[in-house]
PDB file of N, CA and C in Angstrom:
ATOM      1  N   MET E   1    -141.036-154.275  44.143  1.00  0.00           N
ATOM      2  CA  MET E   1    -140.453-155.932  44.800  1.00  0.00           C
ATOM      3  C   MET E   1    -140.654-156.530  43.436  1.00  0.00           C
ATOM      4  N   ILE E   2    -139.283-157.266  42.894  1.00  0.00           N
ATOM      5  CA  ILE E   2    -139.670-158.030  42.085  1.00  0.00           C
ATOM      6  C   ILE E   2    -139.469-159.586  43.002  1.00  0.00           C
ATOM      7  N   ALA E   3    -139.870-160.422  42.393  1.00  0.00           N
ATOM      8  CA  ALA E   3    -139.867-162.134  42.654  1.00  0.00           C
ATOM      9  C   ALA E   3    -140.114-163.059  41.293  1.00  0.00           C
ATOM     10  N   PHE E   4    -139.436-163.895  41.690  1.00  0.00           N
ATOM     11  CA  PHE E   4    -139.169-165.268  40.744  1.00  0.00           C
ATOM     12  C   PHE E   4    -139.889-166.185  41.295  1.00  0.00           C
ATOM     13  N   PHE E   5    -140.870-167.011  40.653  1.00  0.00           N
ATOM     14  CA  PHE E   5    -140.898-167.927  41.261  1.00  0.00           C
ATOM     15  C   PHE E   5    -141.859-169.253  40.371  1.00  0.00           C
ATOM     16  N   SER E   6    -141.892-170.029  41.207  1.00  0.00           N
ATOM     17  CA  SER E   6    -142.338-171.600  40.474  1.00  0.00           C
ATOM     18  C   SER E   6    -143.150-172.389  40.961  1.00  0.00           C
ATOM     19  N   VAL E   7    -144.211-172.685  40.822  1.00  0.00           N
ATOM     20  CA  VAL E   7    -145.522-173.236  41.160  1.00  0.00           C
ATOM     21  C   VAL E   7    -145.332-175.351  40.509  1.00  0.00           C
ATOM     22  N   VAL E   8    -144.811-176.184  41.523  1.00  0.00           N
ATOM     23  CA  VAL E   8    -144.994-176.774  40.642  1.00  0.00           C
ATOM     24  C   VAL E   8    -145.538-178.365  41.004  1.00  0.00           C
ATOM     25  N   PRO E   9    -146.842-178.648  40.827  1.00  0.00           N
ATOM     26  CA  PRO E   9    -147.502-179.594  40.643  1.00  0.00           C
ATOM     27  C   PRO E   9    -146.637-181.252  40.985  1.00  0.00           C
ATOM     28  N   MET E  10    -147.083-182.388  41.908  1.00  0.00           N
ATOM     29  CA  MET E  10    -146.111-183.295  42.260  1.00  0.00           C
ATOM     30  C   MET E  10    -146.837-184.209  41.996  1.00  0.00           C
ATOM     31  N   GLY E  11    -145.984-185.267  41.174  1.00  0.00           N
ATOM     32  CA  GLY E  11    -147.066-186.816  40.991  1.00  0.00           C
ATOM     33  C   GLY E  11    -147.181-186.809  39.436  1.00  0.00           C
ATOM     34  N   LYS E  12    -147.318-186.266  38.800  1.00  0.00           N
ATOM     35  CA  LYS E  12    -147.568-185.578  37.623  1.00  0.00           C
ATOM     36  C   LYS E  12    -146.499-186.017  36.810  1.00  0.00           C
ATOM     37  N   GLU E  13    -146.548-186.835  35.407  1.00  0.00           N
ATOM     38  CA  GLU E  13    -145.498-186.668  34.340  1.00  0.00           C
ATOM     39  C   GLU E  13    -146.299-185.530  33.598  1.00  0.00           C
ATOM     40  N   SER E  14    -147.234-184.815  33.184  1.00  0.00           N
ATOM     41  CA  SER E  14    -147.248-183.473  32.271  1.00  0.00           C
ATOM     42  C   SER E  14    -147.855-182.320  33.237  1.00  0.00           C
ATOM     43  N   LEU E  15    -147.247-181.205  33.174  1.00  0.00           N
ATOM     44  CA  LEU E  15    -147.114-180.194  33.569  1.00  0.00           C
ATOM     45  C   LEU E  15    -147.839-179.167  33.038  1.00  0.00           C
ATOM     46  N   SER E  16    -147.681-179.368  31.867  1.00  0.00           N
ATOM     47  CA  SER E  16    -147.972-177.995  31.270  1.00  0.00           C
ATOM     48  C   SER E  16    -149.721-177.419  31.218  1.00  0.00           C
ATOM     49  N   GLU E  17    -150.617-178.604  31.460  1.00  0.00           N
ATOM     50  CA  GLU E  17    -152.005-177.923  31.726  1.00  0.00           C
ATOM     51  C   GLU E  17    -152.027-177.357  32.439  1.00  0.00           C
ATOM     52  N   ASP E  18    -151.826-177.907  33.398  1.00  0.00           N
ATOM     53  CA  ASP E  18    -152.119-177.214  35.023  1.00  0.00           C
ATOM     54  C   ASP E  18    -151.392-175.657  35.193  1.00  0.00           C
ATOM     55  N   VAL E  19    -150.130-176.263  34.693  1.00  0.00           N
ATOM     56  CA  VAL E  19    -149.459-174.818  34.511  1.00  0.00           C
ATOM     57  C   VAL E  19    -149.506-174.108  33.855  1.00  0.00           C
ATOM     58  N   SER E  20    -150.340-173.863  32.580  1.00  0.00           N
ATOM     59  CA  SER E  20    -151.284-173.283  31.478  1.00  0.00           C
ATOM     60  C   SER E  20    -152.524-172.129  32.630  1.00  0.00           C
ATOM     61  N   LYS E  21    -152.626-173.486  33.727  1.00  0.00           N
ATOM     62  CA  LYS E  21    -154.266-172.478  34.471  1.00  0.00           C
ATOM     63  C   LYS E  21    -153.137-171.568  35.882  1.00  0.00           C
ATOM     64  N   VAL E  22    -151.909-171.707  36.507  1.00  0.00           N
ATOM     65  CA  VAL E  22    -151.449-170.765  36.958  1.00  0.00           C
ATOM     66  C   VAL E  22    -150.808-169.354  35.953  1.00  0.00           C
ATOM     67  N   ILE E  23    -150.501-169.383  34.678  1.00  0.00           N
ATOM     68  CA  ILE E  23    -150.106-168.527  34.016  1.00  0.00           C
ATOM     69  C   ILE E  23    -151.438-167.489  33.695  1.00  0.00           C
ATOM     70  N   ASP E  24    -152.583-168.412  33.696  1.00  0.00           N
ATOM     71  CA  ASP E  24    -153.594-167.538  33.538  1.00  0.00           C
ATOM     72  C   ASP E  24    -154.077-166.751  34.516  1.00  0.00           C
ATOM     73  N   VAL E  25    -153.912-166.818  35.600  1.00  0.00           N
ATOM     74  CA  VAL E  25    -153.711-166.498  36.732  1.00  0.00           C
ATOM     75  C   VAL E  25    -152.574-165.234  36.583  1.00  0.00           C
ATOM     76  N   ILE E  26    -151.857-165.250  36.581  1.00  0.00           N
ATOM     77  CA  ILE E  26    -151.108-164.202  36.532  1.00  0.00           C
ATOM     78  C   ILE E  26    -151.251-163.612  35.406  1.00  0.00           C
ATOM     79  N   ASP E  27    -151.429-163.921  34.168  1.00  0.00           N
ATOM     80  CA  ASP E  27    -151.634-162.724  33.262  1.00  0.00           C
ATOM     81  C   ASP E  27    -152.843-161.861  33.219  1.00  0.00           C
ATOM     82  N   LYS E  28    -153.731-162.521  34.153  1.00  0.00           N
ATOM     83  CA  LYS E  28    -155.160-161.469  34.846  1.00  0.00           C
ATOM     84  C   LYS E  28    -155.358-161.321  35.740  1.00  0.00           C
ATOM     85  N   SER E  29    -153.988-161.089  36.395  1.00  0.00           N
ATOM     86  CA  SER E  29    -153.770-160.069  37.971  1.00  0.00           C
ATOM     87  C   SER E  29    -152.879-158.428  36.979  1.00  0.00           C
ATOM     88  N   GLY E  30    -152.850-157.830  35.981  1.00  0.00           N
ATOM     89  CA  GLY E  30    -152.254-157.003  35.959  1.00  0.00           C
ATOM     90  C   GLY E  30    -151.381-156.840  36.215  1.00  0.00           C
ATOM     91  N   ILE E  31    -150.441-157.848  37.124  1.00  0.00           N
ATOM     92  CA  ILE E  31    -148.977-157.230  37.365  1.00  0.00           C
ATOM     93  C   ILE E  31    -148.160-158.286  36.400  1.00  0.00           C
ATOM     94  N   GLU E  32    -147.472-156.663  36.203  1.00  0.00           N
ATOM     95  CA  GLU E  32    -145.794-156.729  35.255  1.00  0.00           C
ATOM     96  C   GLU E  32    -145.417-158.327  35.331  1.00  0.00           C
ATOM     97  N   TYR E  33    -145.098-158.840  34.363  1.00  0.00           N
ATOM     98  CA  TYR E  33    -144.393-160.357  34.624  1.00  0.00           C
ATOM     99  C   TYR E  33    -143.873-160.536  33.032  1.00  0.00           C
ATOM    100  N   ARG E  34    -142.677-161.401  33.564  1.00  0.00           N
ATOM    101  CA  ARG E  34    -142.004-162.306  32.610  1.00  0.00           C
ATOM    102  C   ARG E  34    -142.013-163.553  32.753  1.00  0.00           C
ATOM    103  N   LEU E  35    -142.501-164.927  31.671  1.00  0.00           N
ATOM    104  CA  LEU E  35    -142.813-166.328  31.902  1.00  0.00           C
ATOM    105  C   LEU E  35    -141.397-166.754  31.208  1.00  0.00           C
ATOM    106  N   THR E  36    -140.944-167.336  32.269  1.00  0.00           N
ATOM    107  CA  THR E  36    -139.308-168.267  31.682  1.00  0.00           C
ATOM    108  C   THR E  36    -139.880-169.902  31.586  1.00  0.00           C
ATOM    109  N   SER E  37    -138.962-170.794  31.075  1.00  0.00           N
ATOM    110  CA  SER E  37    -138.604-171.745  30.674  1.00  0.00           C
ATOM    111  C   SER E  37    -139.353-172.484  32.189  1.00  0.00           C
ATOM    112  N   MET E  38    -138.756-172.222  33.149  1.00  0.00           N
ATOM    113  CA  MET E  38    -138.244-172.760  34.580  1.00  0.00           C
ATOM    114  C   MET E  38    -139.304-171.643  35.453  1.00  0.00           C
ATOM    115  N   GLY E  39    -139.864-170.643  35.256  1.00  0.00           N
ATOM    116  CA  GLY E  39    -140.589-169.916  36.863  1.00  0.00           C
ATOM    117  C   GLY E  39    -140.912-168.719  36.005  1.00  0.00           C
ATOM    118  N   THR E  40    -141.499-167.961  36.759  1.00  0.00           N
ATOM    119  CA  THR E  40    -141.620-166.455  36.479  1.00  0.00           C
ATOM    120  C   THR E  40    -141.613-165.349  36.880  1.00  0.00           C
ATOM    121  N   ILE E  41    -141.003-164.359  36.560  1.00  0.00           N
ATOM    122  CA  ILE E  41    -140.794-162.980  37.701  1.00  0.00           C
ATOM    123  C   ILE E  41    -141.687-162.292  37.509  1.00  0.00           C
ATOM    124  N   VAL E  42    -142.043-161.271  38.860  1.00  0.00           N
ATOM    125  CA  VAL E  42    -143.422-160.406  38.925  1.00  0.00           C
ATOM    126  C   VAL E  42    -142.928-159.466  39.542  1.00  0.00           C
ATOM    127  N   GLU E  43    -143.336-158.255  39.412  1.00  0.00           N
ATOM    128  CA  GLU E  43    -143.183-156.993  39.912  1.00  0.00           C
ATOM    129  C   GLU E  43    -144.182-156.232  39.815  1.00  0.00           C
ATOM    130  N   GLY E  44    -144.013-155.637  41.304  1.00  0.00           N
ATOM    131  CA  GLY E  44    -145.043-155.039  41.893  1.00  0.00           C
ATOM    132  C   GLY E  44    -145.084-154.530  43.632  1.00  0.00           C
ATOM    133  N   SER E  45    -145.989-154.002  43.745  1.00  0.00           N
ATOM    134  CA  SER E  45    -145.824-153.380  45.304  1.00  0.00           C
ATOM    135  C   SER E  45    -145.565-154.912  46.276  1.00  0.00           C
ATOM    136  N   PRO E  46    -145.047-154.698  47.173  1.00  0.00           N
ATOM    137  CA  PRO E  46    -144.899-156.279  48.332  1.00  0.00           C
ATOM    138  C   PRO E  46    -146.409-157.034  48.344  1.00  0.00           C
ATOM    139  N   ASP E  47    -147.446-156.424  48.795  1.00  0.00           N
ATOM    140  CA  ASP E  47    -148.670-156.428  49.006  1.00  0.00           C
ATOM    141  C   ASP E  47    -149.258-157.419  47.735  1.00  0.00           C
ATOM    142  N   ASP E  48    -149.452-156.959  46.430  1.00  0.00           N
ATOM    143  CA  ASP E  48    -149.512-157.883  45.193  1.00  0.00           C
ATOM    144  C   ASP E  48    -148.847-158.754  44.553  1.00  0.00           C
ATOM    145  N   VAL E  49    -147.735-158.484  45.115  1.00  0.00           N
ATOM    146  CA  VAL E  49    -146.644-159.867  44.584  1.00  0.00           C
ATOM    147  C   VAL E  49    -146.921-160.886  45.403  1.00  0.00           C
ATOM    148  N   TRP E  50    -146.744-160.880  46.764  1.00  0.00           N
ATOM    149  CA  TRP E  50    -147.479-162.262  47.608  1.00  0.00           C
ATOM    150  C   TRP E  50    -148.867-162.845  47.285  1.00  0.00           C
ATOM    151  N   ASP E  51    -149.807-161.886  47.543  1.00  0.00           N
ATOM    152  CA  ASP E  51    -151.094-161.944  47.232  1.00  0.00           C
ATOM    153  C   ASP E  51    -151.318-162.760  45.843  1.00  0.00           C
ATOM    154  N   LEU E  52    -150.165-162.691  44.683  1.00  0.00           N
ATOM    155  CA  LEU E  52    -150.362-163.023  43.727  1.00  0.00           C
ATOM    156  C   LEU E  52    -149.430-164.509  43.766  1.00  0.00           C
ATOM    157  N   ILE E  53    -148.538-164.889  44.782  1.00  0.00           N
ATOM    158  CA  ILE E  53    -147.830-166.032  44.628  1.00  0.00           C
ATOM    159  C   ILE E  53    -148.751-166.751  45.551  1.00  0.00           C
ATOM    160  N   ARG E  54    -149.203-166.234  46.173  1.00  0.00           N
ATOM    161  CA  ARG E  54    -150.451-167.474  47.098  1.00  0.00           C
ATOM    162  C   ARG E  54    -151.928-167.710  46.732  1.00  0.00           C
ATOM    163  N   LYS E  55    -152.313-166.685  45.285  1.00  0.00           N
ATOM    164  CA  LYS E  55    -153.351-166.785  44.411  1.00  0.00           C
ATOM    165  C   LYS E  55    -152.653-167.484  43.515  1.00  0.00           C
ATOM    166  N   CYS E  56    -151.677-168.386  42.925  1.00  0.00           N
ATOM    167  CA  CYS E  56    -150.475-169.053  42.460  1.00  0.00           C
ATOM    168  C   CYS E  56    -151.261-170.672  43.030  1.00  0.00           C
ATOM    169  N   HIS E  57    -150.481-170.506  44.280  1.00  0.00           N
ATOM    170  CA  HIS E  57    -150.153-171.843  44.668  1.00  0.00           C
ATOM    171  C   HIS E  57    -151.574-172.443  44.872  1.00  0.00           C
ATOM    172  N   ASP E  58    -152.614-171.331  45.253  1.00  0.00           N
ATOM    173  CA  ASP E  58    -153.766-172.260  45.717  1.00  0.00           C
ATOM    174  C   ASP E  58    -154.385-172.497  44.582  1.00  0.00           C
ATOM    175  N   LYS E  59    -154.436-171.903  43.063  1.00  0.00           N
ATOM    176  CA  LYS E  59    -154.666-172.332  41.954  1.00  0.00           C
ATOM    177  C   LYS E  59    -154.093-173.633  41.840  1.00  0.00           C
ATOM    178  N   MET E  60    -152.997-174.362  41.621  1.00  0.00           N
ATOM    179  CA  MET E  60    -152.273-175.104  41.539  1.00  0.00           C
ATOM    180  C   MET E  60    -152.536-176.089  42.701  1.00  0.00           C
ATOM    181  N   ARG E  61    -153.060-175.949  43.659  1.00  0.00           N
ATOM    182  CA  ARG E  61    -153.052-176.562  44.646  1.00  0.00           C
ATOM    183  C   ARG E  61    -154.784-177.249  44.729  1.00  0.00           C
ATOM    184  N   GLU E  62    -155.554-176.342  43.872  1.00  0.00           N
ATOM    185  CA  GLU E  62    -157.321-176.819  43.723  1.00  0.00           C
ATOM    186  C   GLU E  62    -156.556-178.155  42.208  1.00  0.00           C
ATOM    187  N   LEU E  63    -155.554-177.844  42.105  1.00  0.00           N
ATOM    188  CA  LEU E  63    -155.131-179.288  40.748  1.00  0.00           C
ATOM    189  C   LEU E  63    -154.048-180.173  41.133  1.00  0.00           C
ATOM    190  N   SER E  64    -154.048-180.193  42.098  1.00  0.00           N
ATOM    191  CA  SER E  64    -152.866-181.246  42.883  1.00  0.00           C
ATOM    192  C   SER E  64    -152.713-181.285  43.731  1.00  0.00           C
ATOM    193  N   ARG E  65    -152.634-182.890  44.497  1.00  0.00           N
ATOM    194  CA  ARG E  65    -152.701-182.725  46.364  1.00  0.00           C
ATOM    195  C   ARG E  65    -151.515-182.842  46.941  1.00  0.00           C
ATOM    196  N   ARG E  66    -150.326-182.319  46.182  1.00  0.00           N
ATOM    197  CA  ARG E  66    -149.457-182.246  46.701  1.00  0.00           C
ATOM    198  C   ARG E  66    -148.491-180.566  45.840  1.00  0.00           C
ATOM    199  N   VAL E  67    -148.230-179.837  46.088  1.00  0.00           N
ATOM    200  CA  VAL E  67    -147.715-178.821  45.203  1.00  0.00           C
ATOM    201  C   VAL E  67    -146.228-177.953  45.955  1.00  0.00           C
ATOM    202  N   ILE E  68    -145.087-178.122  45.401  1.00  0.00           N
ATOM    203  CA  ILE E  68    -143.695-176.946  45.840  1.00  0.00           C
ATOM    204  C   ILE E  68    -144.364-175.936  45.095  1.00  0.00           C
ATOM    205  N   THR E  69    -143.523-174.787  45.832  1.00  0.00           N
ATOM    206  CA  THR E  69    -143.780-173.386  45.529  1.00  0.00           C
ATOM    207  C   THR E  69    -142.342-173.130  45.924  1.00  0.00           C
ATOM    208  N   HIS E  70    -141.424-172.288  45.046  1.00  0.00           N
ATOM    209  CA  HIS E  70    -140.202-172.007  44.902  1.00  0.00           C
ATOM    210  C   HIS E  70    -140.589-170.514  45.105  1.00  0.00           C
ATOM    211  N   VAL E  71    -139.759-169.377  46.205  1.00  0.00           N
ATOM    212  CA  VAL E  71    -139.839-167.572  45.232  1.00  0.00           C
ATOM    213  C   VAL E  71    -138.058-167.764  46.127  1.00  0.00           C
ATOM    214  N   ALA E  72    -138.033-166.836  45.181  1.00  0.00           N
ATOM    215  CA  ALA E  72    -136.853-165.764  45.483  1.00  0.00           C
ATOM    216  C   ALA E  72    -137.608-164.263  45.410  1.00  0.00           C
ATOM    217  N   VAL E  73    -137.103-163.128  46.297  1.00  0.00           N
ATOM    218  CA  VAL E  73    -137.659-162.082  46.322  1.00  0.00           C
ATOM    219  C   VAL E  73    -136.060-160.960  46.470  1.00  0.00           C
ATOM    220  N   ASP E  74    -136.882-159.934  45.614  1.00  0.00           N
ATOM    221  CA  ASP E  74    -135.697-158.535  45.754  1.00  0.00           C
ATOM    222  C   ASP E  74    -136.867-157.629  46.010  1.00  0.00           C
ATOM    223  N   ASP E  75    -136.413-157.278  47.401  1.00  0.00           N
ATOM    224  CA  ASP E  75    -137.546-156.224  47.765  1.00  0.00           C
ATOM    225  C   ASP E  75    -136.427-154.829  48.026  1.00  0.00           C
ATOM    226  N   ARG E  76    -136.051-154.224  46.837  1.00  0.00           N
ATOM    227  CA  ARG E  76    -135.735-152.814  46.836  1.00  0.00           C
ATOM    228  C   ARG E  76    -136.199-151.460  46.810  1.00  0.00           C
ATOM    229  N   GLU E  77    -136.813-150.683  48.000  1.00  0.00           N
ATOM    230  CA  GLU E  77    -137.359-149.498  48.224  1.00  0.00           C
ATOM    231  C   GLU E  77    -137.131-148.557  46.738  1.00  0.00           C
ATOM    232  N   SER E  78    -136.018-148.526  46.508  1.00  0.00           N
ATOM    233  CA  SER E  78    -135.991-147.548  45.259  1.00  0.00           C
ATOM    234  C   SER E  78    -135.985-148.108  43.807  1.00  0.00           C
ATOM    235  N   ALA E  79    -136.026-149.367  43.694  1.00  0.00           N
ATOM    236  CA  ALA E  79    -136.657-149.927  42.735  1.00  0.00           C
ATOM    237  C   ALA E  79    -137.330-149.795  41.498  1.00  0.00           C
ATOM    238  N   VAL E  80    -137.158-149.345  40.685  1.00  0.00           N
ATOM    239  CA  VAL E  80    -138.425-148.786  39.595  1.00  0.00           C
ATOM    240  C   VAL E  80    -138.240-149.620  37.924  1.00  0.00           C
ATOM    241  N   ASP E  81    -139.125-150.428  37.743  1.00  0.00           N
ATOM    242  CA  ASP E  81    -139.056-151.010  36.168  1.00  0.00           C
ATOM    243  C   ASP E  81    -137.980-152.195  36.616  1.00  0.00           C
ATOM    244  N   SER E  82    -137.521-153.066  37.492  1.00  0.00           N
ATOM    245  CA  SER E  82    -136.330-153.768  37.754  1.00  0.00           C
ATOM    246  C   SER E  82    -136.081-154.558  36.932  1.00  0.00           C
ATOM    247  N   ILE E  83    -137.419-155.086  36.142  1.00  0.00           N
ATOM    248  CA  ILE E  83    -136.955-156.017  35.427  1.00  0.00           C
ATOM    249  C   ILE E  83    -136.315-156.156  34.411  1.00  0.00           C
ATOM    250  N   ARG E  84    -136.891-154.730  33.771  1.00  0.00           N
ATOM    251  CA  ARG E  84    -136.541-154.072  32.115  1.00  0.00           C
ATOM    252  C   ARG E  84    -134.991-153.572  32.492  1.00  0.00           C
ATOM    253  N   THR E  85    -134.985-153.060  33.937  1.00  0.00           N
ATOM    254  CA  THR E  85    -133.844-152.591  34.199  1.00  0.00           C
ATOM    255  C   THR E  85    -132.642-153.271  34.781  1.00  0.00           C
ATOM    256  N   LYS E  86    -132.642-154.404  35.260  1.00  0.00           N
ATOM    257  CA  LYS E  86    -131.649-155.366  35.547  1.00  0.00           C
ATOM    258  C   LYS E  86    -130.684-155.847  34.505  1.00  0.00           C
ATOM    259  N   VAL E  87    -131.680-156.407  33.123  1.00  0.00           N
ATOM    260  CA  VAL E  87    -131.121-156.786  31.967  1.00  0.00           C
ATOM    261  C   VAL E  87    -130.458-155.380  31.304  1.00  0.00           C
ATOM    262  N   ASN E  88    -131.225-154.480  31.232  1.00  0.00           N
ATOM    263  CA  ASN E  88    -130.277-153.283  30.303  1.00  0.00           C
ATOM    264  C   ASN E  88    -129.169-153.101  30.841  1.00  0.00           C
ATOM    265  N   ASP E  89    -128.761-153.108  32.217  1.00  0.00           N
ATOM    266  CA  ASP E  89    -127.625-152.755  32.831  1.00  0.00           C
ATOM    267  C   ASP E  89    -126.677-153.793  32.357  1.00  0.00           C
ATOM    268  N   ILE E  90    -127.050-154.830  32.419  1.00  0.00           N
ATOM    269  CA  ILE E  90    -126.284-156.081  31.808  1.00  0.00           C
ATOM    270  C   ILE E  90    -125.624-155.946  30.794  1.00  0.00           C
ATOM    271  N   GLU E  91    -126.882-155.735  29.466  1.00  0.00           N
ATOM    272  CA  GLU E  91    -126.457-155.220  28.534  1.00  0.00           C
ATOM    273  C   GLU E  91    -125.547-154.064  27.934  1.00  0.00           C
ATOM    274  N   LYS E  92    -125.472-153.339  28.692  1.00  0.00           N
ATOM    275  CA  LYS E  92    -124.845-151.572  28.403  1.00  0.00           C
ATOM    276  C   LYS E  92    -123.017-152.385  28.862  1.00  0.00           C
ATOM    277  N   HIS E  93    -123.335-153.254  29.770  1.00  0.00           N
ATOM    278  CA  HIS E  93    -121.588-153.221  30.263  1.00  0.00           C
ATOM    279  C   HIS E  93    -120.844-154.406  29.216  1.00  0.00           C
ATOM    280  N   LEU E  94    -122.281-155.299  28.872  1.00  0.00           N
ATOM    281  CA  LEU E  94    -121.628-155.973  27.624  1.00  0.00           C
ATOM    282  C   LEU E  94    -121.628-155.685  26.362  1.00  0.00           C
ATOM    283  N   SER E  95    -122.620-154.313  25.998  1.00  0.00           N
ATOM    284  CA  SER E  95    -122.405-153.605  24.639  1.00  0.00           C
ATOM    285  C   SER E  95    -123.296-154.301  23.563  1.00  0.00           C
ATOM    286  N   ARG E  96    -123.860-155.302  23.956  1.00  0.00           N
ATOM    287  CA  ARG E  96    -125.108-155.803  22.948  1.00  0.00           C
ATOM    288  C   ARG E  96    -126.333-156.220  23.535  1.00  0.00           C
ATOM    289  N   LYS E  97    -127.058-156.441  22.894  1.00  0.00           N
ATOM    290  CA  LYS E  97    -128.193-156.817  23.327  1.00  0.00           C
ATOM    291  C   LYS E  97    -128.191-158.439  23.446  1.00  0.00           C
ATOM    292  N   LEU E  98    -128.934-158.895  24.838  1.00  0.00           N
ATOM    293  CA  LEU E  98    -129.120-160.376  24.669  1.00  0.00           C
ATOM    294  C   LEU E  98    -130.167-160.921  24.909  1.00  0.00           C
ATOM    295  N   LYS E  99    -130.305-162.237  24.632  1.00  0.00           N
ATOM    296  CA  LYS E  99    -131.538-162.963  24.706  1.00  0.00           C
ATOM    297  C   LYS E  99    -132.482-162.986  25.508  1.00  0.00           C
ATOM    298  N   THR E 100    -133.502-162.516  25.617  1.00  0.00           N
ATOM    299  CA  THR E 100    -134.476-162.430  26.719  1.00  0.00           C
ATOM    300  C   THR E 100    -135.738-163.021  26.918  1.00  0.00           C
TER     301      THR E 100
END
């Protein structure tokens, strides 16, 4: 399973300190991930991915009275190394490397 998600504390001007604490949870999880400026892409078993998203939401909830969590999931049975494969497939079609 591959998922893109973001966990946003509401009612705060600066987000980076709280977001960094959530990223620490992701980094320590052992799950494959890619950090972007708008959210994080994670890849793993469905149980591992959902568990991690819940832990991230709970961590942010410890830091903020209100939290919005956005999740998009691609759950494909035969997918392996989806994070890398999806980008590689696009690069092949374009015949060039992209910024990732």
